[in-house]
């Protein structure tokens, strides 16, 4: 059965049939929708399954949106929402860019070596600052070696007797030393002396203290080893 024409809706015979735009046309019916210009397969342009010439082919146009107060409000609200989302994502991802270093045995060894180097440098700087001044080295941070120790104040109405433990003098026959600085005894088992005094029967107690007798006064007791020098 022969199909119907897309224009006149009449039967189209094979000798005059034009198959285009999913329809069948008579050669005379295949014309522009606007100017009725007869078209062929070379010069037609289809739009919405209808033939048009190049002059009357429908062109799509874009509509411009007017910046009304409502549109401006929507635009501003959209920008605020975008900024809020950006800030939220930034807070979530903050700090994730840093990589965690595994605490391997090699890292522990390096860390321990760095700590030891830091301690050595600290002690070297401390010793340099300690002996850089001309004055005597400090013995106690809370006690000035140039000033005699003040007796503790008692707030009780009755005096309380405190037993004094005095270190026993070591055997005689020790070395002799000369005092480089003056020293005032801070405890009962220590001995006071002046710069230039001779200290006899000196015995080493530990790395920082000695025991000896001041020849000028005859007193015996403990004294700091960094305040004297051997003869």
Coordinates of N, CA and C in Angstrom, one line a residue:
X1 N 0.8 -1.2 0.0 CA 0.0 0.0 0.0 C 0.9 1.2 0.0
X2 N 0.6 2.2 -0.8 CA 1.4 3.4 -0.9 C 1.1 4.3 0.3
X3 N 2.2 5.0 0.7 CA 2.0 5.9 1.9 C 1.3 7.2 1.5
X4 N 1.0 8.0 2.6 CA 0.3 9.3 2.4 C 1.4 10.4 2.4
X5 N 1.1 11.5 1.7 CA 2.0 12.6 1.7 C 1.9 13.4 3.0
X6 N 3.1 13.9 3.4 CA 3.2 14.6 4.7 C 2.6 16.0 4.6
X7 N 2.3 16.5 3.4 CA 1.8 17.8 3.2 C 0.3 17.8 2.9
X8 N -0.1 17.1 1.8 CA -1.5 17.1 1.4 C -2.2 15.9 1.9
X9 N -1.5 15.0 2.5 CA -2.1 13.8 3.1 C -2.9 12.9 2.0
X10 N -2.3 13.0 0.8 CA -2.8 12.1 -0.2 C -1.8 11.0 -0.5
X11 N -2.2 10.0 -1.3 CA -1.4 8.9 -1.6 C -0.2 9.3 -2.5
X12 N 0.9 8.8 -2.2 CA 2.2 9.1 -2.9 C 2.6 7.9 -3.7
X13 N 2.8 8.0 -5.0 CA 3.2 6.9 -5.8 C 4.7 6.9 -5.9
X14 N 5.3 5.7 -6.2 CA 6.8 5.6 -6.2 C 7.4 6.5 -7.2
X15 N 6.9 6.9 -8.3 CA 7.5 7.7 -9.3 C 7.7 9.2 -8.8
X16 N 6.9 9.6 -7.9 CA 6.9 11.0 -7.4 C 7.2 11.1 -5.9
X17 N 7.7 10.0 -5.3 CA 7.9 9.9 -3.9 C 9.2 10.5 -3.4
X18 N 9.2 11.4 -2.4 CA 10.4 11.9 -1.8 C 10.3 11.4 -0.3
X19 N 11.4 10.7 0.1 CA 11.4 10.2 1.5 C 12.4 11.1 2.3
X20 N 11.9 11.9 3.2 CA 12.7 12.8 4.0 C 12.0 13.1 5.3
X21 N 12.8 13.4 6.4 CA 12.3 13.8 7.7 C 11.3 12.8 8.2
X22 N 11.5 11.5 8.0 CA 10.7 10.5 8.5 C 9.3 10.5 7.9
X23 N 9.1 11.1 6.7 CA 7.8 11.2 6.1 C 8.0 11.0 4.6
X24 N 6.9 10.8 3.9 CA 6.9 10.7 2.4 C 6.2 12.0 1.8
X25 N 6.7 12.5 0.7 CA 6.2 13.7 0.1 C 6.0 13.6 -1.4
X26 N 5.1 14.3 -1.9 CA 5.1 14.6 -3.3 C 6.2 15.5 -3.6
X27 N 6.8 15.5 -4.8 CA 7.9 16.4 -5.2 C 7.4 17.8 -5.1
X28 N 6.2 18.1 -5.5 CA 5.6 19.4 -5.4 C 5.3 19.8 -4.0
X29 N 4.9 18.9 -3.2 CA 4.6 19.2 -1.8 C 5.8 19.4 -0.9
X30 N 7.0 19.0 -1.3 CA 8.2 19.1 -0.5 C 8.7 20.5 -0.7
X31 N 8.1 21.5 0.1 CA 8.4 22.9 0.0 C 8.5 23.5 1.3
X32 N 9.0 24.8 1.3 CA 9.2 25.5 2.6 C 7.9 25.8 3.3
X33 N 7.9 25.7 4.6 CA 6.7 25.9 5.4 C 6.3 27.4 5.4
X34 N 7.2 28.3 5.1 CA 6.9 29.7 5.1 C 6.6 30.3 3.7
X35 N 7.6 30.2 2.8 CA 7.4 30.8 1.5 C 7.0 29.8 0.4
X36 N 6.8 28.6 0.7 CA 6.3 27.5 -0.2 C 7.3 27.3 -1.3
X37 N 8.5 27.6 -1.2 CA 9.5 27.4 -2.2 C 9.8 25.9 -2.3
X38 N 9.8 25.4 -3.5 CA 10.0 23.9 -3.7 C 11.5 23.6 -3.4
X39 N 11.6 22.5 -2.6 CA 12.9 22.2 -2.1 C 13.3 20.8 -2.7
X40 N 14.6 20.5 -2.5 CA 15.0 19.1 -2.9 C 15.9 18.6 -1.8
X41 N 16.6 17.5 -2.0 CA 17.4 16.9 -0.9 C 18.7 17.6 -0.7
X42 N 19.0 18.6 -1.5 CA 20.3 19.3 -1.4 C 20.1 20.7 -0.7
X43 N 19.0 21.3 -0.8 CA 18.9 22.7 -0.3 C 17.9 22.8 0.9
X44 N 17.3 21.7 1.4 CA 16.3 21.8 2.4 C 17.1 21.8 3.8
X45 N 16.4 22.4 4.8 CA 16.8 22.3 6.2 C 15.6 21.9 7.0
X46 N 15.8 20.9 7.8 CA 14.7 20.4 8.6 C 14.7 20.9 10.0
X47 N 13.5 21.2 10.5 CA 13.3 21.7 11.9 C 11.9 21.1 12.3
X48 N 11.9 20.4 13.4 CA 10.7 19.8 14.0 C 10.0 18.9 12.9
X49 N 10.8 18.2 12.1 CA 10.3 17.3 11.1 C 9.5 18.1 10.0
X50 N 9.9 19.3 9.8 CA 9.2 20.1 8.7 C 10.3 20.7 7.8
X51 N 10.1 20.8 6.5 CA 11.2 21.4 5.6 C 11.1 22.9 5.6
X52 N 12.3 23.5 5.5 CA 12.4 25.0 5.5 C 13.5 25.3 4.5
X53 N 13.4 26.5 3.9 CA 14.5 27.0 3.1 C 15.5 27.7 4.0
X54 N 16.7 28.0 3.5 CA 17.8 28.6 4.3 C 17.4 30.0 4.8
X55 N 16.5 30.7 4.1 CA 16.1 32.0 4.5 C 15.1 32.0 5.7
X56 N 14.2 31.0 5.7 CA 13.2 31.0 6.8 C 13.4 29.9 7.8
X57 N 14.6 29.4 7.8 CA 14.9 28.3 8.9 C 14.9 28.9 10.2
X58 N 14.1 28.4 11.2 CA 13.9 28.9 12.5 C 15.3 28.9 13.2
X59 N 15.6 30.1 13.8 CA 16.9 30.2 14.6 C 16.5 30.3 16.1
X60 N 17.2 29.5 16.9 CA 17.0 29.6 18.3 C 17.6 30.8 18.9
X61 N 16.9 31.5 19.7 CA 17.4 32.7 20.4 C 17.3 32.5 21.9
X62 N 18.2 33.2 22.6 CA 18.3 33.0 24.1 C 17.7 34.3 24.7
X63 N 17.0 34.1 25.8 CA 16.3 35.1 26.5 C 17.2 35.6 27.6
X64 N 17.3 36.9 27.8 CA 18.1 37.5 28.9 C 17.3 37.6 30.1
X65 N 17.9 37.4 31.3 CA 17.2 37.4 32.5 C 17.5 38.8 33.1
X66 N 16.5 39.5 33.5 CA 16.6 40.9 34.1 C 17.0 40.7 35.5
X67 N 17.9 41.6 36.0 CA 18.4 41.6 37.4 C 17.3 42.3 38.2
X68 N 16.3 41.6 38.5 CA 15.3 42.1 39.4 C 15.7 42.0 40.9
X69 N 15.1 42.7 41.8 CA 15.5 42.5 43.2 C 15.4 41.1 43.7
X70 N 14.4 40.4 43.2 CA 14.3 39.0 43.6 C 15.4 38.1 43.1
X71 N 15.8 38.4 41.8 CA 16.9 37.6 41.2 C 18.2 38.0 41.9
X72 N 18.4 39.3 42.3 CA 19.6 39.7 43.0 C 19.7 39.0 44.4
X73 N 18.5 38.9 45.0 CA 18.5 38.2 46.3 C 18.8 36.8 46.2
X74 N 18.3 36.1 45.2 CA 18.6 34.7 45.0 C 20.1 34.5 44.7
X75 N 20.6 35.4 43.9 CA 22.1 35.3 43.5 C 22.9 35.5 44.8
X76 N 22.6 36.4 45.6 CA 23.4 36.7 46.8 C 23.2 35.5 47.8
X77 N 22.0 34.9 47.9 CA 21.8 33.7 48.7 C 22.6 32.5 48.2
X78 N 22.7 32.4 46.9 CA 23.5 31.3 46.4 C 25.0 31.5 46.7
X79 N 25.5 32.7 46.6 CA 26.9 33.0 46.9 C 27.2 32.7 48.4
X80 N 26.2 33.0 49.3 CA 26.4 32.8 50.7 C 26.5 31.3 51.0
X81 N 25.6 30.6 50.3 CA 25.6 29.1 50.5 C 26.9 28.5 50.0
X82 N 27.4 29.0 48.9 CA 28.6 28.5 48.4 C 29.8 28.7 49.3
X83 N 29.8 29.9 49.9 CA 30.9 30.2 50.9 C 30.8 29.4 52.1
X84 N 29.5 29.1 52.6 CA 29.4 28.3 53.8 C 29.8 26.9 53.5
X85 N 29.5 26.3 52.3 CA 29.9 25.0 52.0 C 31.5 24.9 51.8
X86 N 32.1 26.0 51.3 CA 33.5 26.0 51.1 C 34.2 26.0 52.5
X87 N 33.7 26.8 53.4 CA 34.3 26.9 54.8 C 34.1 25.5 55.5
X88 N 32.9 24.9 55.3 CA 32.7 23.6 56.0 C 33.7 22.6 55.5
X89 N 33.9 22.5 54.1 CA 34.8 21.6 53.6 C 36.3 21.9 54.0
X90 N 36.6 23.2 54.1 CA 37.9 23.5 54.6 C 38.2 23.1 56.0
X91 N 37.2 23.2 56.9 CA 37.4 22.8 58.3 C 37.5 21.3 58.4
X92 N 36.7 20.6 57.5 CA 36.8 19.1 57.5 C 38.2 18.6 57.1
X93 N 38.7 19.3 56.0 CA 40.0 18.8 55.5 C 41.2 19.5 56.1
X94 N 41.0 20.3 57.1 CA 42.2 21.0 57.7 C 43.0 20.0 58.5
X95 N 44.3 20.0 58.2 CA 45.2 19.1 58.9 C 45.4 17.8 58.3
X96 N 44.6 17.5 57.2 CA 44.7 16.2 56.5 C 45.9 16.2 55.6
X97 N 46.5 17.3 55.2 CA 47.6 17.4 54.3 C 48.9 16.9 54.9
X98 N 49.0 16.7 56.2 CA 50.2 16.3 56.8 C 50.3 14.8 56.9
X99 N 51.4 14.3 56.5 CA 51.6 12.8 56.6 C 52.1 12.4 57.9
X100 N 51.7 11.3 58.5 CA 52.1 10.8 59.7 C 53.3 9.9 59.5
X101 N 54.4 10.2 60.3 CA 55.6 9.5 60.2 C 55.6 8.3 61.1
X102 N 55.8 7.1 60.6 CA 55.8 5.9 61.4 C 56.9 5.9 62.4
X103 N 56.6 5.4 63.7 CA 57.6 5.4 64.7 C 58.4 4.1 64.6
X104 N 59.3 4.1 63.6 CA 60.1 2.9 63.4 C 61.3 2.9 64.3
X105 N 62.0 1.7 64.4 CA 63.2 1.7 65.2 C 64.3 2.7 64.7
X106 N 64.4 2.9 63.4 CA 65.3 3.8 62.9 C 65.0 5.3 63.3
X107 N 63.7 5.6 63.2 CA 63.3 6.9 63.7 C 63.5 7.1 65.2
X108 N 63.3 6.1 66.0 CA 63.6 6.2 67.4 C 65.0 6.4 67.7
X109 N 65.9 5.7 66.9 CA 67.4 5.9 67.1 C 67.8 7.3 66.7
X110 N 67.3 7.9 65.6 CA 67.6 9.2 65.2 C 67.1 10.2 66.2
X111 N 65.9 10.0 66.8 CA 65.3 10.9 67.8 C 66.2 10.9 69.0
X112 N 66.6 9.7 69.5 CA 67.4 9.6 70.7 C 68.8 10.3 70.5
X113 N 69.4 10.1 69.3 CA 70.7 10.8 69.0 C 70.5 12.3 69.0
X114 N 69.4 12.8 68.4 CA 69.2 14.3 68.5 C 69.0 14.8 69.9
X115 N 68.3 14.0 70.7 CA 68.1 14.4 72.1 C 69.5 14.5 72.9
X116 N 70.3 13.5 72.6 CA 71.7 13.5 73.3 C 72.5 14.7 72.8
X117 N 72.5 15.0 71.5 CA 73.2 16.1 71.0 C 72.7 17.4 71.6
X118 N 71.4 17.5 71.8 CA 70.8 18.7 72.4 C 71.2 18.9 73.8
X119 N 71.3 17.7 74.6 CA 71.7 17.8 76.0 C 73.2 18.2 76.1
X120 N 74.0 17.7 75.2 CA 75.4 18.0 75.2 C 75.6 19.5 75.0
X121 N 74.9 20.0 73.9 CA 75.1 21.4 73.6 C 74.6 22.3 74.8
X122 N 73.5 21.8 75.4 CA 73.0 22.6 76.5 C 74.0 22.7 77.7
X123 N 74.6 21.6 78.0 CA 75.6 21.5 79.1 C 76.8 22.4 78.7
X124 N 77.2 22.3 77.5 CA 78.4 23.1 77.0 C 78.1 24.6 77.2
X125 N 76.9 25.0 76.7 CA 76.6 26.5 76.9 C 76.4 26.8 78.3
X126 N 75.9 25.9 79.2 CA 75.8 26.2 80.6 C 77.2 26.4 81.3
X127 N 78.1 25.5 80.9 CA 79.5 25.6 81.5 C 80.2 26.9 81.0
X128 N 80.0 27.3 79.8 CA 80.6 28.5 79.3 C 80.0 29.7 80.0
X129 N 78.7 29.8 80.1 CA 78.1 30.9 80.8 C 78.5 30.9 82.3
X130 N 78.7 29.8 82.8 CA 79.0 29.7 84.3 C 80.4 30.2 84.6
X131 N 81.4 30.0 83.7 CA 82.8 30.4 84.0 C 83.2 31.6 83.2
X132 N 82.2 32.2 82.5 CA 82.6 33.4 81.7 C 82.8 34.6 82.6
X133 N 82.1 34.7 83.7 CA 82.2 35.9 84.6 C 83.4 35.7 85.4
X134 N 83.9 36.9 86.0 CA 85.1 36.9 86.9 C 84.7 36.5 88.3
X135 N 83.5 36.6 88.7 CA 83.1 36.4 90.0 C 83.1 34.9 90.3
X136 N 83.0 34.5 91.6 CA 83.0 33.1 91.9 C 81.8 32.4 91.4
X137 N 81.8 31.1 91.0 CA 80.7 30.4 90.5 C 79.7 30.2 91.6
X138 N 78.4 30.1 91.3 CA 77.4 30.0 92.3 C 77.4 28.6 92.9
X139 N 77.1 28.5 94.2 CA 77.0 27.2 94.9 C 75.5 26.9 95.0
X140 N 74.7 27.8 95.4 CA 73.3 27.6 95.6 C 72.5 28.7 95.0
X141 N 71.5 28.5 94.2 CA 70.8 29.6 93.5 C 70.0 30.5 94.5
X142 N 69.7 29.9 95.7 CA 68.9 30.7 96.7 C 69.8 31.3 97.8
X143 N 71.2 31.0 97.7 CA 72.1 31.5 98.7 C 73.2 32.3 98.0
X144 N 73.5 33.5 98.4 CA 74.6 34.3 97.9 C 75.8 34.0 98.7
X145 N 76.9 33.5 98.0 CA 78.1 33.1 98.8 C 78.8 34.3 99.5
X146 N 78.6 35.5 99.1 CA 79.2 36.7 99.7 C 78.5 37.1 101.0
X147 N 77.3 36.6 101.2 CA 76.5 37.0 102.4 C 76.4 35.9 103.3
X148 N 76.5 36.1 104.6 CA 76.3 35.0 105.6 C 74.9 34.5 105.6
X149 N 74.7 33.3 105.9 CA 73.3 32.8 105.9 C 72.6 33.3 107.2
X150 N 71.3 33.7 106.9 CA 70.5 34.2 108.0 C 69.9 33.1 108.7
X151 N 69.8 33.1 110.1 CA 69.2 32.1 110.8 C 67.7 32.0 110.5
X152 N 67.1 30.9 110.5 CA 65.7 30.8 110.2 C 64.9 31.4 111.3
X153 N 63.8 32.1 110.9 CA 62.9 32.7 111.9 C 61.9 31.7 112.4
X154 N 61.7 31.8 113.7 CA 60.8 30.8 114.3 C 59.6 31.6 114.8
X155 N 58.4 31.1 114.5 CA 57.2 31.8 114.9 C 56.6 31.2 116.2
X156 N 57.3 30.2 116.8 CA 56.8 29.6 118.0 C 57.2 30.4 119.2
X157 N 56.4 30.4 120.2 CA 56.7 31.1 121.4 C 57.9 30.5 122.2
X158 N 58.1 29.2 122.1 CA 59.2 28.5 122.7 C 60.2 28.0 121.7
X159 N 61.5 28.2 122.0 CA 62.6 27.8 121.0 C 62.6 26.3 120.9
X160 N 62.8 25.8 119.7 CA 62.9 24.4 119.4 C 64.3 24.1 119.1
X161 N 64.8 23.1 119.7 CA 66.2 22.7 119.5 C 66.3 21.7 118.4
X162 N 67.1 22.0 117.4 CA 67.3 21.2 116.2 C 68.7 20.5 116.3
X163 N 68.8 19.2 116.3 CA 70.1 18.6 116.4 C 70.9 18.8 115.1
X164 N 72.1 19.2 115.2 CA 73.0 19.4 114.1 C 73.9 18.2 113.9
X165 N 73.9 17.7 112.6 CA 74.7 16.6 112.3 C 75.9 17.1 111.6
X166 N 77.0 17.0 112.2 CA 78.3 17.4 111.6 C 79.1 16.2 111.1
X167 N 79.5 16.3 109.9 CA 80.3 15.2 109.3 C 81.6 15.0 110.0
X168 N 81.9 13.8 110.2 CA 83.1 13.4 110.9 C 84.3 13.8 110.1
X169 N 85.3 14.4 110.6 CA 86.5 14.8 109.8 C 87.2 13.5 109.3
X170 N 87.7 13.5 108.1 CA 88.5 12.4 107.6 C 89.8 12.4 108.2
X171 N 90.5 11.3 108.0 CA 91.9 11.2 108.6 C 92.8 12.3 108.0
X172 N 93.8 12.8 108.8 CA 94.7 13.8 108.4 C 95.7 13.3 107.3
X173 N 96.5 14.2 106.8 CA 97.5 13.8 105.8 C 97.0 14.1 104.4
X174 N 96.0 15.0 104.3 CA 95.5 15.3 102.9 C 96.3 16.4 102.3
X175 N 95.8 16.8 101.1 CA 96.6 17.8 100.3 C 96.3 19.2 100.9
X176 N 97.0 20.2 100.4 CA 96.8 21.6 100.8 C 96.3 22.3 99.6
X177 N 95.4 23.2 99.8 CA 94.8 24.0 98.8 C 94.8 25.5 99.2
X178 N 94.7 26.4 98.2 CA 94.6 27.8 98.4 C 93.2 28.3 97.9
X179 N 92.5 29.1 98.7 CA 91.2 29.6 98.4 C 91.3 30.7 97.3
X180 N 90.5 30.5 96.2 CA 90.4 31.4 95.1 C 89.4 32.5 95.4
X181 N 88.3 32.2 96.2 CA 87.3 33.2 96.5 C 86.9 33.0 98.0
X182 N 86.3 34.0 98.5 CA 85.8 34.0 99.9 C 84.5 33.2 99.9
X183 N 84.2 32.4 101.0 CA 83.1 31.6 101.1 C 82.5 31.7 102.5
X184 N 81.2 31.8 102.6 CA 80.5 31.9 103.9 C 79.7 30.6 104.1
X185 N 79.9 29.9 105.2 CA 79.3 28.6 105.4 C 77.8 28.8 105.4
X186 N 77.1 27.9 104.7 CA 75.6 28.0 104.7 C 75.0 27.0 105.6
X187 N 75.7 25.9 106.0 CA 75.2 24.9 107.0 C 76.2 24.7 108.1
X188 N 75.8 24.0 109.1 CA 76.6 23.8 110.3 C 77.8 22.9 110.0
X189 N 77.7 22.1 109.0 CA 78.9 21.2 108.7 C 79.8 21.8 107.7
X190 N 79.6 23.0 107.3 CA 80.5 23.7 106.4 C 81.5 24.6 107.1
X191 N 82.5 25.1 106.4 CA 83.5 26.0 107.0 C 83.6 27.2 106.2
X192 N 83.8 28.4 106.8 CA 84.0 29.7 106.1 C 85.5 30.0 106.0
X193 N 85.8 30.7 104.9 CA 87.2 31.1 104.7 C 87.2 32.3 103.8
X194 N 88.4 33.0 103.7 CA 88.6 34.2 103.0 C 89.5 33.9 101.8
X195 N 89.4 34.8 100.8 CA 90.3 34.6 99.6 C 91.8 34.6 100.0
X196 N 92.5 33.6 99.6 CA 93.9 33.5 99.9 C 94.2 32.6 101.1
X197 N 93.2 32.1 101.8 CA 93.5 31.3 103.0 C 94.0 29.9 102.5
X198 N 94.8 29.3 103.3 CA 95.3 28.0 103.1 C 94.5 26.9 103.7
X199 N 94.1 25.9 103.0 CA 93.3 24.8 103.5 C 94.1 23.6 103.5
X200 N 94.3 23.0 104.7 CA 95.1 21.8 104.9 C 94.2 20.6 105.1
X201 N 94.9 19.5 105.1 CA 94.3 18.2 105.3 C 93.0 18.0 104.5
X202 N 93.1 18.4 103.2 CA 91.9 18.3 102.3 C 91.7 16.9 101.8
X203 N 90.4 16.5 101.9 CA 90.0 15.2 101.4 C 88.8 15.3 100.5
X204 N 88.9 14.7 99.4 CA 87.8 14.8 98.4 C 86.6 13.9 98.8
X205 N 85.4 14.5 98.9 CA 84.2 13.8 99.3 C 83.4 13.3 98.1
X206 N 83.1 14.3 97.1 CA 82.5 13.9 95.9 C 83.0 14.9 94.8
X207 N 82.3 15.0 93.7 CA 82.7 15.8 92.6 C 82.6 17.3 92.9
X208 N 81.8 17.7 93.9 CA 81.6 19.1 94.1 C 82.0 19.6 95.5
X209 N 82.4 18.7 96.4 CA 82.7 19.1 97.8 C 83.9 18.4 98.3
X210 N 84.6 19.1 99.2 CA 85.8 18.6 99.9 C 85.7 18.8 101.4
X211 N 86.6 18.2 102.2 CA 86.6 18.4 103.6 C 88.1 18.8 104.0
X212 N 88.2 19.9 104.7 CA 89.5 20.4 105.1 C 89.5 21.3 106.3
X213 N 90.7 21.8 106.6 CA 90.9 22.6 107.8 C 91.5 24.0 107.4
X214 N 90.9 25.1 107.8 CA 91.4 26.4 107.5 C 92.6 26.7 108.5
X215 N 93.8 26.9 107.9 CA 94.9 27.1 108.8 C 94.8 28.4 109.6
X216 N 94.2 29.4 109.0 CA 94.1 30.7 109.7 C 93.2 30.7 110.9
X217 N 92.1 29.9 110.8 CA 91.1 29.9 111.9 C 91.1 28.6 112.7
X218 N 91.7 27.5 112.1 CA 91.7 26.2 112.7 C 90.4 25.5 112.6
X219 N 89.4 26.1 111.9 CA 88.1 25.4 111.8 C 88.1 24.4 110.7
X220 N 87.4 23.3 110.9 CA 87.3 22.2 109.9 C 85.8 22.1 109.5
X221 N 85.7 21.6 108.2 CA 84.3 21.4 107.7 C 84.4 21.2 106.2
X222 N 83.2 21.1 105.6 CA 83.1 20.9 104.2 C 83.2 22.2 103.4
X223 N 83.7 22.2 102.2 CA 83.9 23.4 101.4 C 83.7 23.0 99.9
X224 N 83.2 24.0 99.1 CA 83.1 23.7 97.7 C 84.4 23.5 97.0
X225 N 84.5 22.5 96.1 CA 85.8 22.2 95.5 C 86.1 23.2 94.4
X226 N 85.1 24.0 93.9 CA 85.4 24.9 92.8 C 85.8 26.3 93.3
X227 N 86.0 26.4 94.7 CA 86.4 27.7 95.3 C 87.9 27.6 95.6
X228 N 88.6 26.5 95.5 CA 90.0 26.4 95.9 C 90.7 25.7 94.7
X229 N 92.1 25.8 94.8 CA 92.9 25.2 93.9 C 94.1 24.6 94.6
X230 N 94.6 23.5 94.1 CA 95.7 22.8 94.8 C 97.0 23.6 94.7
X231 N 97.8 23.4 95.7 CA 99.2 24.0 95.8 C 100.2 23.1 95.1

